[in-house]
Amino acid sequence: MKYNVKRFAGAIAISIVIFSCNNNSTNVPANNDSTQVTDTTAATYDTTFKVEAEAFADIQLLRYQVPGFGQLSLQQKQLAYYLYEAALSGREIIYDQKSKYGIMLRKTLEAAYASYSGDKNSDDWKKLEEYCGRVWFSNGNHHHYGNEKFIPACSFEYFSSVIKASDSTQLPKESGEGVQAFLNRIKPIVYDLKFEPKLVDLSPNIDNIKASSINFYEGVTQKEVEAFYSKFNTTGNAPSWGLNSKTMKENGQIVEKVWKVGGMYSGSIEKIVGWLQKAIAVAENDQQKKALQLLVEYYQTGDLKKFDDYSIAWVNDVNSRLDVVNGFIEVYNDPINKKGSFESVVSMKDMEATKRIKAIADQAQWFEDNSPLMPEHKKKNVKGITAKAITVITESGDAAPNTPIGINLPNNEWIRKEHGSKSVSLTNIIYSYNVAGAKSGSVDEFALNDTIAQRMKKWGALAADLHVDMHECIGHASGQINPGVETTDKTLKNYASALEEGRADLVALYYIMDQKLIDIGVMPSFEVGKTEYDSYLMNGLITQLTRLKLGDKIEEAHMRNRQMIARWVYEKGKPDSVVQFVKRDGKTYVKINDYNKLRNLFGQLLREIQRIKSEGDFNAGKNLIENYGVKVDLALHKEILERYKKLNVKPYKGFIQPRLVPVMDGDKITDVKIEYPTSFYEQMMEYGKKYSFLPIKN
């Protein structure tokens, strides 16, 4: 599970001091007060480094540093380089996973961008160039956050003229196909908003598989898929069936096309395996070597039980400085939460920043024992949670360019229960968000008054960091499913992701106002907790609406969970006026009147969501999300969009990846240098040339 950066950067942007701290959700605090530099890791960053890069549409590209990379040993640098190449070798997979036409679309745009011989200063070209950027940023032509399809702002006639004035040999045409026939075929893919209109449609009472254009299923209905997987044994230590395959019909029978060497996506997976095998030879220790060997065996066989073996070995690798996530991991892009999107994150441990997150993880059993959960839903023995802060070296697939800021893996519940998990905070990613967010002005615009705004500027960074740490360390790792109850992909279905993210958020919210955090030395006072309550409610009720077009409902799982929590406590706290909307000068603000009562409400909702998960109560989960997490007040939405527009801030941010360059002496790597590209467009073209291993049709 990953904590999406979408909570932290952009709209809410609670002020963050320019230092390294934060947790798959953009609420990256923005800070106007850079005097509170208290994190000892801050000195490792080059403060003259330019974080901001290109901006287009609703997107701001950023860059991140990798402090400490130069101090790694040669063996560690070699390992980092091999894992880096393995990560990028799989990046093309996500384009096909998002649409069966995704690779064709990407190659078409790459051909036009590289070889168009016409005027590249015209308004129409700039519009097409923006479309290219949006497709590359989203790994397809559906908005990376809203899931809706987007089309070029230029006309199809202009698009056609560009394609005709480009190198036709670079176009992904079929054998014998002319350029005009190719244009006729690709027109609906690019321009028809009714063709594959939504990547993931989680609307209630419909066939969510049929309504979603994600390329995990083909020619099958949701009922057929559920019936197919109902035959798999999911009791005990069962693997995550369906995680690494496309489910479709052949000759009237439902089959799985497994993603493995010799199977679907073999071209990319063979390259991944080749680089992983090089990495095994320079692994830091035997445990890391074992984990990488099992990962290779999993890719070679497609055996999900082997993936569980790998996950256990990976969890047990607690001593390595370098680490990697590489595989079909998160299920957010599957409307029924089965199929894993490809992603990879290569990282190294941030030694100093790890101290805070470890202090929380070390108390995991205390947090479990003292939570408001029903006794039967608590874990009697919380297995080891390895918590650390990491410095990202590169990301790919579904982790890039739009990145998580916190990750807790593995996702398999029985492995987490019996073997533990790893929880990480991505410190250098957060640092760049903080630097960029310092200029946004969001806090001054949306905070109720100057007292709250100044408190956010002082404590926003630490509040966000603690939330991320607890969300990942003790949130996802808490609670247990009742014996005999199926996994959440079967019981909670299309609401599973939003409910799970809400559950983890509520653990963090409940404990961020607990004396325990002060006692263990990670929080100086309850002012930090109040800051997080103010920012979370402000975001859940108001500022995250900047990410939606006027009139849209909320679809994305993290946004649903945040509004669900905020709306629920607002409604349930009405008799005591715990939380209120207040008007001042025609503007709407959120006011918290009683922080302690609000904490109690968070505890009540946490207890209920854990009950829903533990008992597999689909209807109760559905009612929570649909009643509190989906609908948007139109008048409020219009007001917030107008206020946010005046700030001139892009609501979405993502990253250009560093480049690792080996220094060679013959066939031996004698050093690895790190470079920081400045152009997202150039990087996408570079990746397209170097890491294209899949056919147009898979």
mmCIF file of N, CA and C in Angstrom, residues 141-260:
data_model
loop_
_atom_site.group_PDB
_atom_site.id
_atom_site.type_symbol
_atom_site.label_atom_id
_atom_site.label_comp_id
_atom_site.label_asym_id
_atom_site.label_seq_id
_atom_site.Cartn_x
_atom_site.Cartn_y
_atom_site.Cartn_z
ATOM 1 N N ASN A 141 -3.800 8.123 -21.778
ATOM 2 C CA ASN A 141 -4.644 9.290 -22.045
ATOM 3 C C ASN A 141 -5.858 9.382 -21.122
ATOM 4 N N HIS A 142 -5.666 8.915 -19.891
ATOM 5 C CA HIS A 142 -6.660 9.132 -18.841
ATOM 6 C C HIS A 142 -5.978 9.889 -17.702
ATOM 7 N N HIS A 143 -6.654 10.861 -17.168
ATOM 8 C CA HIS A 143 -6.047 11.700 -16.144
ATOM 9 C C HIS A 143 -5.502 10.841 -15.012
ATOM 10 N N HIS A 144 -4.281 11.124 -14.608
ATOM 11 C CA HIS A 144 -3.594 10.272 -13.631
ATOM 12 C C HIS A 144 -4.301 10.242 -12.292
ATOM 13 N N TYR A 145 -5.170 11.205 -12.038
ATOM 14 C CA TYR A 145 -5.846 11.261 -10.742
ATOM 15 C C TYR A 145 -7.354 11.128 -10.875
ATOM 16 N N GLY A 146 -7.919 11.837 -11.854
ATOM 17 C CA GLY A 146 -9.371 11.823 -12.002
ATOM 18 C C GLY A 146 -9.902 10.635 -12.786
ATOM 19 N N ASN A 147 -9.021 9.955 -13.543
ATOM 20 C CA ASN A 147 -9.363 8.759 -14.319
ATOM 21 C C ASN A 147 -10.134 9.035 -15.600
ATOM 22 N N GLU A 148 -10.549 10.292 -15.843
ATOM 23 C CA GLU A 148 -11.314 10.579 -17.041
ATOM 24 C C GLU A 148 -10.384 10.742 -18.245
ATOM 25 N N LYS A 149 -10.900 10.409 -19.418
ATOM 26 C CA LYS A 149 -10.123 10.538 -20.644
ATOM 27 C C LYS A 149 -9.936 12.007 -20.989
ATOM 28 N N PHE A 150 -8.767 12.348 -21.538
ATOM 29 C CA PHE A 150 -8.537 13.705 -22.031
ATOM 30 C C PHE A 150 -8.086 13.625 -23.485
ATOM 31 N N ILE A 151 -8.324 14.684 -24.223
ATOM 32 C CA ILE A 151 -8.002 14.715 -25.650
ATOM 33 C C ILE A 151 -7.167 15.959 -25.948
ATOM 34 N N PRO A 152 -6.519 16.011 -27.116
ATOM 35 C CA PRO A 152 -5.730 17.198 -27.455
ATOM 36 C C PRO A 152 -6.605 18.437 -27.604
ATOM 37 N N ALA A 153 -6.038 19.594 -27.303
ATOM 38 C CA ALA A 153 -6.766 20.859 -27.473
ATOM 39 C C ALA A 153 -6.752 21.305 -28.928
ATOM 40 N N CYS A 154 -5.869 20.743 -29.731
ATOM 41 C CA CYS A 154 -5.853 21.059 -31.163
ATOM 42 C C CYS A 154 -6.833 20.148 -31.905
ATOM 43 N N SER A 155 -7.188 20.528 -33.129
ATOM 44 C CA SER A 155 -8.167 19.758 -33.902
ATOM 45 C C SER A 155 -7.553 18.475 -34.454
ATOM 46 N N PHE A 156 -8.434 17.557 -34.829
ATOM 47 C CA PHE A 156 -7.950 16.324 -35.450
ATOM 48 C C PHE A 156 -7.303 16.628 -36.798
ATOM 49 N N GLU A 157 -7.790 17.674 -37.471
ATOM 50 C CA GLU A 157 -7.208 18.053 -38.750
ATOM 51 C C GLU A 157 -5.745 18.463 -38.572
ATOM 52 N N TYR A 158 -5.488 19.238 -37.518
ATOM 53 C CA TYR A 158 -4.100 19.636 -37.267
ATOM 54 C C TYR A 158 -3.275 18.423 -36.861
ATOM 55 N N PHE A 159 -3.834 17.608 -35.992
ATOM 56 C CA PHE A 159 -3.147 16.382 -35.572
ATOM 57 C C PHE A 159 -2.766 15.550 -36.795
ATOM 58 N N SER A 160 -3.693 15.421 -37.727
ATOM 59 C CA SER A 160 -3.434 14.641 -38.944
ATOM 60 C C SER A 160 -2.306 15.257 -39.759
ATOM 61 N N SER A 161 -2.298 16.595 -39.841
ATOM 62 C CA SER A 161 -1.247 17.263 -40.622
ATOM 63 C C SER A 161 0.128 17.031 -40.009
ATOM 64 N N VAL A 162 0.180 16.978 -38.674
ATOM 65 C CA VAL A 162 1.452 16.716 -37.997
ATOM 66 C C VAL A 162 1.920 15.291 -38.294
ATOM 67 N N ILE A 163 1.022 14.346 -38.196
ATOM 68 C CA ILE A 163 1.391 12.945 -38.453
ATOM 69 C C ILE A 163 1.865 12.780 -39.894
ATOM 70 N N LYS A 164 1.207 13.448 -40.813
ATOM 71 C CA LYS A 164 1.587 13.327 -42.225
ATOM 72 C C LYS A 164 2.925 13.997 -42.513
ATOM 73 N N ALA A 165 3.301 14.978 -41.676
ATOM 74 C CA ALA A 165 4.574 15.667 -41.859
ATOM 75 C C ALA A 165 5.656 15.100 -40.946
ATOM 76 N N SER A 166 5.421 13.912 -40.408
ATOM 77 C CA SER A 166 6.398 13.226 -39.558
ATOM 78 C C SER A 166 6.938 12.002 -40.284
ATOM 79 N N ASP A 167 7.961 11.396 -39.736
ATOM 80 C CA ASP A 167 8.577 10.210 -40.328
ATOM 81 C C ASP A 167 7.634 9.019 -40.189
ATOM 82 N N SER A 168 7.049 8.601 -41.289
ATOM 83 C CA SER A 168 6.036 7.537 -41.240
ATOM 84 C C SER A 168 6.627 6.203 -40.818
ATOM 85 N N THR A 169 7.934 6.035 -40.972
ATOM 86 C CA THR A 169 8.548 4.766 -40.577
ATOM 87 C C THR A 169 8.576 4.604 -39.058
ATOM 88 N N GLN A 170 8.434 5.704 -38.325
ATOM 89 C CA GLN A 170 8.427 5.634 -36.868
ATOM 90 C C GLN A 170 7.030 5.394 -36.296
ATOM 91 N N LEU A 171 6.004 5.485 -37.146
ATOM 92 C CA LEU A 171 4.629 5.317 -36.676
ATOM 93 C C LEU A 171 4.325 3.836 -36.435
ATOM 94 N N PRO A 172 3.523 3.535 -35.424
ATOM 95 C CA PRO A 172 3.178 2.133 -35.119
ATOM 96 C C PRO A 172 2.071 1.609 -36.028
ATOM 97 N N LYS A 173 2.330 1.650 -37.338
ATOM 98 C CA LYS A 173 1.342 1.190 -38.309
ATOM 99 C C LYS A 173 1.347 -0.334 -38.400
ATOM 100 N N GLU A 174 0.238 -0.870 -38.835
ATOM 101 C CA GLU A 174 0.175 -2.298 -39.110
ATOM 102 C C GLU A 174 0.813 -2.582 -40.457
ATOM 103 N N SER A 175 1.123 -3.830 -40.702
ATOM 104 C CA SER A 175 1.779 -4.215 -41.952
ATOM 105 C C SER A 175 0.934 -3.802 -43.156
ATOM 106 N N GLY A 176 1.551 -3.028 -44.066
ATOM 107 C CA GLY A 176 0.861 -2.598 -45.274
ATOM 108 C C GLY A 176 -0.082 -1.426 -45.084
ATOM 109 N N GLU A 177 -0.182 -0.908 -43.879
ATOM 110 C CA GLU A 177 -1.127 0.179 -43.587
ATOM 111 C C GLU A 177 -0.542 1.524 -43.989
ATOM 112 N N GLY A 178 -1.335 2.337 -44.689
ATOM 113 C CA GLY A 178 -0.921 3.682 -45.046
ATOM 114 C C GLY A 178 -1.156 4.660 -43.913
ATOM 115 N N VAL A 179 -0.604 5.868 -44.057
ATOM 116 C CA VAL A 179 -0.716 6.868 -43.001
ATOM 117 C C VAL A 179 -2.167 7.281 -42.782
ATOM 118 N N GLN A 180 -2.932 7.470 -43.873
ATOM 119 C CA GLN A 180 -4.318 7.895 -43.717
ATOM 120 C C GLN A 180 -5.151 6.803 -43.044
ATOM 121 N N ALA A 181 -4.930 5.573 -43.409
ATOM 122 C CA ALA A 181 -5.655 4.472 -42.763
ATOM 123 C C ALA A 181 -5.281 4.388 -41.281
ATOM 124 N N PHE A 182 -4.005 4.630 -41.005
ATOM 125 C CA PHE A 182 -3.566 4.640 -39.611
ATOM 126 C C PHE A 182 -4.276 5.754 -38.839
ATOM 127 N N LEU A 183 -4.381 6.928 -39.430
ATOM 128 C CA LEU A 183 -5.062 8.050 -38.776
ATOM 129 C C LEU A 183 -6.534 7.724 -38.527
ATOM 130 N N ASN A 184 -7.169 7.102 -39.498
ATOM 131 C CA ASN A 184 -8.579 6.737 -39.329
ATOM 132 C C ASN A 184 -8.744 5.765 -38.154
ATOM 133 N N ARG A 185 -7.788 4.865 -38.018
ATOM 134 C CA ARG A 185 -7.863 3.858 -36.957
ATOM 135 C C ARG A 185 -7.601 4.476 -35.581
ATOM 136 N N ILE A 186 -6.688 5.432 -35.524
ATOM 137 C CA ILE A 186 -6.297 5.972 -34.224
ATOM 138 C C ILE A 186 -7.197 7.132 -33.779
ATOM 139 N N LYS A 187 -8.004 7.670 -34.678
ATOM 140 C CA LYS A 187 -8.817 8.847 -34.343
ATOM 141 C C LYS A 187 -9.677 8.650 -33.095
ATOM 142 N N PRO A 188 -10.480 7.589 -32.997
ATOM 143 C CA PRO A 188 -11.310 7.443 -31.791
ATOM 144 C C PRO A 188 -10.480 7.252 -30.525
ATOM 145 N N ILE A 189 -9.327 6.614 -30.664
ATOM 146 C CA ILE A 189 -8.467 6.410 -29.496
ATOM 147 C C ILE A 189 -8.002 7.753 -28.944
ATOM 148 N N VAL A 190 -7.694 8.694 -29.836
ATOM 149 C CA VAL A 190 -7.164 9.993 -29.420
ATOM 150 C C VAL A 190 -8.277 10.992 -29.138
ATOM 151 N N TYR A 191 -9.326 11.017 -29.963
ATOM 152 C CA TYR A 191 -10.258 12.144 -29.936
ATOM 153 C C TYR A 191 -11.670 11.844 -29.441
ATOM 154 N N ASP A 192 -12.075 10.603 -29.415
ATOM 155 C CA ASP A 192 -13.457 10.292 -29.033
ATOM 156 C C ASP A 192 -13.548 10.109 -27.513
ATOM 157 N N LEU A 193 -14.211 11.046 -26.839
ATOM 158 C CA LEU A 193 -14.337 10.986 -25.385
ATOM 159 C C LEU A 193 -15.242 9.841 -24.926
ATOM 160 N N LYS A 194 -16.011 9.276 -25.826
ATOM 161 C CA LYS A 194 -16.875 8.154 -25.474
ATOM 162 C C LYS A 194 -16.173 6.814 -25.653
ATOM 163 N N PHE A 195 -15.000 6.843 -26.268
ATOM 164 C CA PHE A 195 -14.211 5.633 -26.468
ATOM 165 C C PHE A 195 -13.255 5.497 -25.291
ATOM 166 N N GLU A 196 -13.418 4.430 -24.499
ATOM 167 C CA GLU A 196 -12.660 4.253 -23.258
ATOM 168 C C GLU A 196 -12.719 5.539 -22.412
ATOM 169 N N PRO A 197 -13.913 5.943 -21.994
ATOM 170 C CA PRO A 197 -14.074 7.237 -21.321
ATOM 171 C C PRO A 197 -13.464 7.330 -19.936
ATOM 172 N N LYS A 198 -13.326 6.212 -19.247
ATOM 173 C CA LYS A 198 -12.842 6.268 -17.868
ATOM 174 C C LYS A 198 -11.922 5.094 -17.591
ATOM 175 N N LEU A 199 -10.775 5.402 -17.003
ATOM 176 C CA LEU A 199 -9.807 4.357 -16.697
ATOM 177 C C LEU A 199 -10.358 3.381 -15.665
ATOM 178 N N VAL A 200 -10.841 3.918 -14.540
ATOM 179 C CA VAL A 200 -11.428 3.103 -13.476
ATOM 180 C C VAL A 200 -12.734 3.757 -13.051
ATOM 181 N N ASP A 201 -13.825 3.047 -13.206
ATOM 182 C CA ASP A 201 -15.145 3.559 -12.827
ATOM 183 C C ASP A 201 -15.640 2.759 -11.623
ATOM 184 N N LEU A 202 -15.722 3.434 -10.475
ATOM 185 C CA LEU A 202 -16.127 2.777 -9.237
ATOM 186 C C LEU A 202 -17.577 3.061 -8.858
ATOM 187 N N SER A 203 -18.357 3.539 -9.804
ATOM 188 C CA SER A 203 -19.754 3.853 -9.520
ATOM 189 C C SER A 203 -20.489 2.625 -8.997
ATOM 190 N N PRO A 204 -21.472 2.841 -8.109
ATOM 191 C CA PRO A 204 -22.205 1.706 -7.542
ATOM 192 C C PRO A 204 -23.215 1.126 -8.524
ATOM 193 N N ASN A 205 -23.538 -0.130 -8.313
ATOM 194 C CA ASN A 205 -24.635 -0.799 -9.016
ATOM 195 C C ASN A 205 -24.435 -0.876 -10.527
ATOM 196 N N ILE A 206 -23.178 -0.951 -10.969
ATOM 197 C CA ILE A 206 -22.886 -1.164 -12.381
ATOM 198 C C ILE A 206 -21.842 -2.276 -12.486
ATOM 199 N N ASP A 207 -21.576 -2.704 -13.697
ATOM 200 C CA ASP A 207 -20.472 -3.631 -13.932
ATOM 201 C C ASP A 207 -19.200 -2.793 -13.998
ATOM 202 N N ASN A 208 -18.446 -2.744 -12.921
ATOM 203 C CA ASN A 208 -17.283 -1.866 -12.848
ATOM 204 C C ASN A 208 -16.177 -2.283 -13.807
ATOM 205 N N ILE A 209 -16.097 -3.559 -14.120
ATOM 206 C CA ILE A 209 -15.095 -4.014 -15.086
ATOM 207 C C ILE A 209 -15.456 -3.548 -16.486
ATOM 208 N N LYS A 210 -16.701 -3.701 -16.869
ATOM 209 C CA LYS A 210 -17.137 -3.250 -18.190
ATOM 210 C C LYS A 210 -16.999 -1.741 -18.349
ATOM 211 N N ALA A 211 -17.245 -1.003 -17.271
ATOM 212 C CA ALA A 211 -17.224 0.461 -17.337
ATOM 213 C C ALA A 211 -15.814 1.038 -17.299
ATOM 214 N N SER A 212 -14.822 0.222 -16.950
ATOM 215 C CA SER A 212 -13.445 0.692 -16.815
ATOM 216 C C SER A 212 -12.623 0.255 -18.020
ATOM 217 N N SER A 213 -11.766 1.162 -18.499
ATOM 218 C CA SER A 213 -10.972 0.826 -19.681
ATOM 219 C C SER A 213 -9.615 0.238 -19.337
ATOM 220 N N ILE A 214 -9.304 0.096 -18.058
ATOM 221 C CA ILE A 214 -8.044 -0.514 -17.650
ATOM 222 C C ILE A 214 -7.894 -1.872 -18.336
ATOM 223 N N ASN A 215 -6.686 -2.196 -18.777
ATOM 224 C CA ASN A 215 -6.472 -3.386 -19.608
ATOM 225 C C ASN A 215 -6.119 -4.616 -18.771
ATOM 226 N N PHE A 216 -6.868 -4.836 -17.707
ATOM 227 C CA PHE A 216 -6.681 -6.029 -16.881
ATOM 228 C C PHE A 216 -7.667 -7.130 -17.258
ATOM 229 N N TYR A 217 -8.727 -6.754 -17.980
ATOM 230 C CA TYR A 217 -9.785 -7.688 -18.346
ATOM 231 C C TYR A 217 -10.202 -7.415 -19.785
ATOM 232 N N GLU A 218 -10.658 -8.448 -20.456
ATOM 233 C CA GLU A 218 -11.143 -8.263 -21.823
ATOM 234 C C GLU A 218 -12.183 -9.323 -22.136
ATOM 235 N N GLY A 219 -13.365 -8.851 -22.565
ATOM 236 C CA GLY A 219 -14.417 -9.773 -22.976
ATOM 237 C C GLY A 219 -15.082 -10.518 -21.845
ATOM 238 N N VAL A 220 -14.950 -9.994 -20.620
ATOM 239 C CA VAL A 220 -15.550 -10.664 -19.461
ATOM 240 C C VAL A 220 -16.340 -9.651 -18.646
ATOM 241 N N THR A 221 -17.347 -10.134 -17.945
ATOM 242 C CA THR A 221 -18.128 -9.283 -17.065
ATOM 243 C C THR A 221 -17.600 -9.395 -15.636
ATOM 244 N N GLN A 222 -18.031 -8.487 -14.801
ATOM 245 C CA GLN A 222 -17.607 -8.528 -13.407
ATOM 246 C C GLN A 222 -18.102 -9.798 -12.729
ATOM 247 N N LYS A 223 -19.330 -10.198 -13.020
ATOM 248 C CA LYS A 223 -19.871 -11.418 -12.413
ATOM 249 C C LYS A 223 -19.055 -12.639 -12.840
ATOM 250 N N GLU A 224 -18.669 -12.671 -14.101
ATOM 251 C CA GLU A 224 -17.875 -13.804 -14.589
ATOM 252 C C GLU A 224 -16.510 -13.848 -13.904
ATOM 253 N N VAL A 225 -15.900 -12.682 -13.736
ATOM 254 C CA VAL A 225 -14.588 -12.619 -13.090
ATOM 255 C C VAL A 225 -14.693 -13.048 -11.630
ATOM 256 N N GLU A 226 -15.705 -12.535 -10.943
ATOM 257 C CA GLU A 226 -15.880 -12.890 -9.532
ATOM 258 C C GLU A 226 -16.159 -14.387 -9.383
ATOM 259 N N ALA A 227 -16.935 -14.929 -10.303
ATOM 260 C CA ALA A 227 -17.218 -16.370 -10.254
ATOM 261 C C ALA A 227 -15.947 -17.172 -10.534
ATOM 262 N N PHE A 228 -15.139 -16.697 -11.455
ATOM 263 C CA PHE A 228 -13.890 -17.375 -11.797
ATOM 264 C C PHE A 228 -12.956 -17.443 -10.590
ATOM 265 N N TYR A 229 -12.785 -16.324 -9.901
ATOM 266 C CA TYR A 229 -11.858 -16.291 -8.774
ATOM 267 C C TYR A 229 -12.459 -16.866 -7.486
ATOM 268 N N SER A 230 -13.769 -17.032 -7.462
ATOM 269 C CA SER A 230 -14.391 -17.640 -6.277
ATOM 270 C C SER A 230 -13.983 -19.102 -6.124
ATOM 271 N N LYS A 231 -13.492 -19.703 -7.205
ATOM 272 C CA LYS A 231 -13.084 -21.107 -7.160
ATOM 273 C C LYS A 231 -11.682 -21.286 -6.581
ATOM 274 N N PHE A 232 -10.947 -20.172 -6.441
ATOM 275 C CA PHE A 232 -9.597 -20.258 -5.895
ATOM 276 C C PHE A 232 -9.660 -20.316 -4.373
ATOM 277 N N ASN A 233 -8.852 -21.129 -3.787
ATOM 278 C CA ASN A 233 -8.814 -21.247 -2.332
ATOM 279 C C ASN A 233 -8.108 -20.032 -1.737
ATOM 280 N N THR A 234 -8.823 -19.266 -0.946
ATOM 281 C CA THR A 234 -8.240 -18.064 -0.353
ATOM 282 C C THR A 234 -8.098 -18.176 1.159
ATOM 283 N N THR A 235 -8.227 -19.349 1.685
ATOM 284 C CA THR A 235 -8.071 -19.534 3.131
ATOM 285 C C THR A 235 -6.598 -19.710 3.483
ATOM 286 N N GLY A 236 -6.288 -19.459 4.736
ATOM 287 C CA GLY A 236 -4.927 -19.670 5.216
ATOM 288 C C GLY A 236 -3.911 -18.803 4.504
ATOM 289 N N ASN A 237 -2.787 -19.420 4.139
ATOM 290 C CA ASN A 237 -1.695 -18.678 3.518
ATOM 291 C C ASN A 237 -1.795 -18.696 1.995
ATOM 292 N N ALA A 238 -2.937 -18.278 1.510
ATOM 293 C CA ALA A 238 -3.166 -18.272 0.064
ATOM 294 C C ALA A 238 -2.519 -17.045 -0.565
ATOM 295 N N PRO A 239 -2.032 -17.175 -1.793
ATOM 296 C CA PRO A 239 -1.466 -16.014 -2.486
ATOM 297 C C PRO A 239 -2.561 -15.073 -2.977
ATOM 298 N N SER A 240 -2.149 -13.960 -3.535
ATOM 299 C CA SER A 240 -3.095 -12.961 -4.062
ATOM 300 C C SER A 240 -3.465 -13.354 -5.486
ATOM 301 N N TRP A 241 -4.404 -14.274 -5.604
ATOM 302 C CA TRP A 241 -4.762 -14.806 -6.910
ATOM 303 C C TRP A 241 -5.153 -13.695 -7.882
ATOM 304 N N GLY A 242 -4.630 -13.796 -9.101
ATOM 305 C CA GLY A 242 -4.969 -12.832 -10.140
ATOM 306 C C GLY A 242 -4.066 -11.620 -10.179
ATOM 307 N N LEU A 243 -3.149 -11.501 -9.248
ATOM 308 C CA LEU A 243 -2.337 -10.287 -9.121
ATOM 309 C C LEU A 243 -1.511 -10.010 -10.367
ATOM 310 N N ASN A 244 -1.016 -11.038 -11.030
ATOM 311 C CA ASN A 244 -0.054 -10.850 -12.126
ATOM 312 C C ASN A 244 -0.558 -11.429 -13.448
ATOM 313 N N SER A 245 -1.800 -11.109 -13.793
ATOM 314 C CA SER A 245 -2.336 -11.656 -15.038
ATOM 315 C C SER A 245 -3.458 -10.784 -15.584
ATOM 316 N N LYS A 246 -3.690 -10.931 -16.881
ATOM 317 C CA LYS A 246 -4.868 -10.366 -17.522
ATOM 318 C C LYS A 246 -5.898 -11.478 -17.649
ATOM 319 N N THR A 247 -7.134 -11.195 -17.279
ATOM 320 C CA THR A 247 -8.204 -12.195 -17.337
ATOM 321 C C THR A 247 -9.086 -11.899 -18.545
ATOM 322 N N MET A 248 -9.267 -12.912 -19.399
ATOM 323 C CA MET A 248 -10.013 -12.699 -20.635
ATOM 324 C C MET A 248 -10.616 -14.021 -21.106
ATOM 325 N N LYS A 249 -11.321 -13.957 -22.222
ATOM 326 C CA LYS A 249 -11.932 -15.162 -22.775
ATOM 327 C C LYS A 249 -11.196 -15.616 -24.026
ATOM 328 N N GLU A 250 -11.005 -16.922 -24.118
ATOM 329 C CA GLU A 250 -10.500 -17.549 -25.328
ATOM 330 C C GLU A 250 -11.369 -18.754 -25.633
ATOM 331 N N ASN A 251 -11.942 -18.762 -26.818
ATOM 332 C CA ASN A 251 -12.828 -19.868 -27.227
ATOM 333 C C ASN A 251 -13.955 -20.075 -26.214
ATOM 334 N N GLY A 252 -14.447 -18.961 -25.697
ATOM 335 C CA GLY A 252 -15.572 -19.017 -24.776
ATOM 336 C C GLY A 252 -15.211 -19.346 -23.346
ATOM 337 N N GLN A 253 -13.934 -19.608 -23.080
ATOM 338 C CA GLN A 253 -13.496 -19.967 -21.736
ATOM 339 C C GLN A 253 -12.669 -18.832 -21.121
ATOM 340 N N ILE A 254 -12.867 -18.603 -19.825
ATOM 341 C CA ILE A 254 -12.085 -17.582 -19.134
ATOM 342 C C ILE A 254 -10.697 -18.130 -18.832
ATOM 343 N N VAL A 255 -9.680 -17.341 -19.201
ATOM 344 C CA VAL A 255 -8.293 -17.740 -18.981
ATOM 345 C C VAL A 255 -7.515 -16.558 -18.409
ATOM 346 N N GLU A 256 -6.348 -16.864 -17.861
ATOM 347 C CA GLU A 256 -5.439 -15.834 -17.392
ATOM 348 C C GLU A 256 -4.208 -15.790 -18.292
ATOM 349 N N LYS A 257 -3.842 -14.601 -18.742
ATOM 350 C CA LYS A 257 -2.590 -14.383 -19.454
ATOM 351 C C LYS A 257 -1.588 -13.867 -18.425
ATOM 352 N N VAL A 258 -0.709 -14.745 -17.984
ATOM 353 C CA VAL A 258 0.191 -14.418 -16.875
ATOM 354 C C VAL A 258 1.341 -13.549 -17.360
ATOM 355 N N TRP A 259 1.702 -12.565 -16.550
ATOM 356 C CA TRP A 259 2.806 -11.658 -16.848
ATOM 357 C C TRP A 259 4.099 -12.292 -16.326
ATOM 358 N N LYS A 260 4.880 -12.871 -17.217
ATOM 359 C CA LYS A 260 6.082 -13.602 -16.820
ATOM 360 C C LYS A 260 6.979 -13.781 -18.038
#
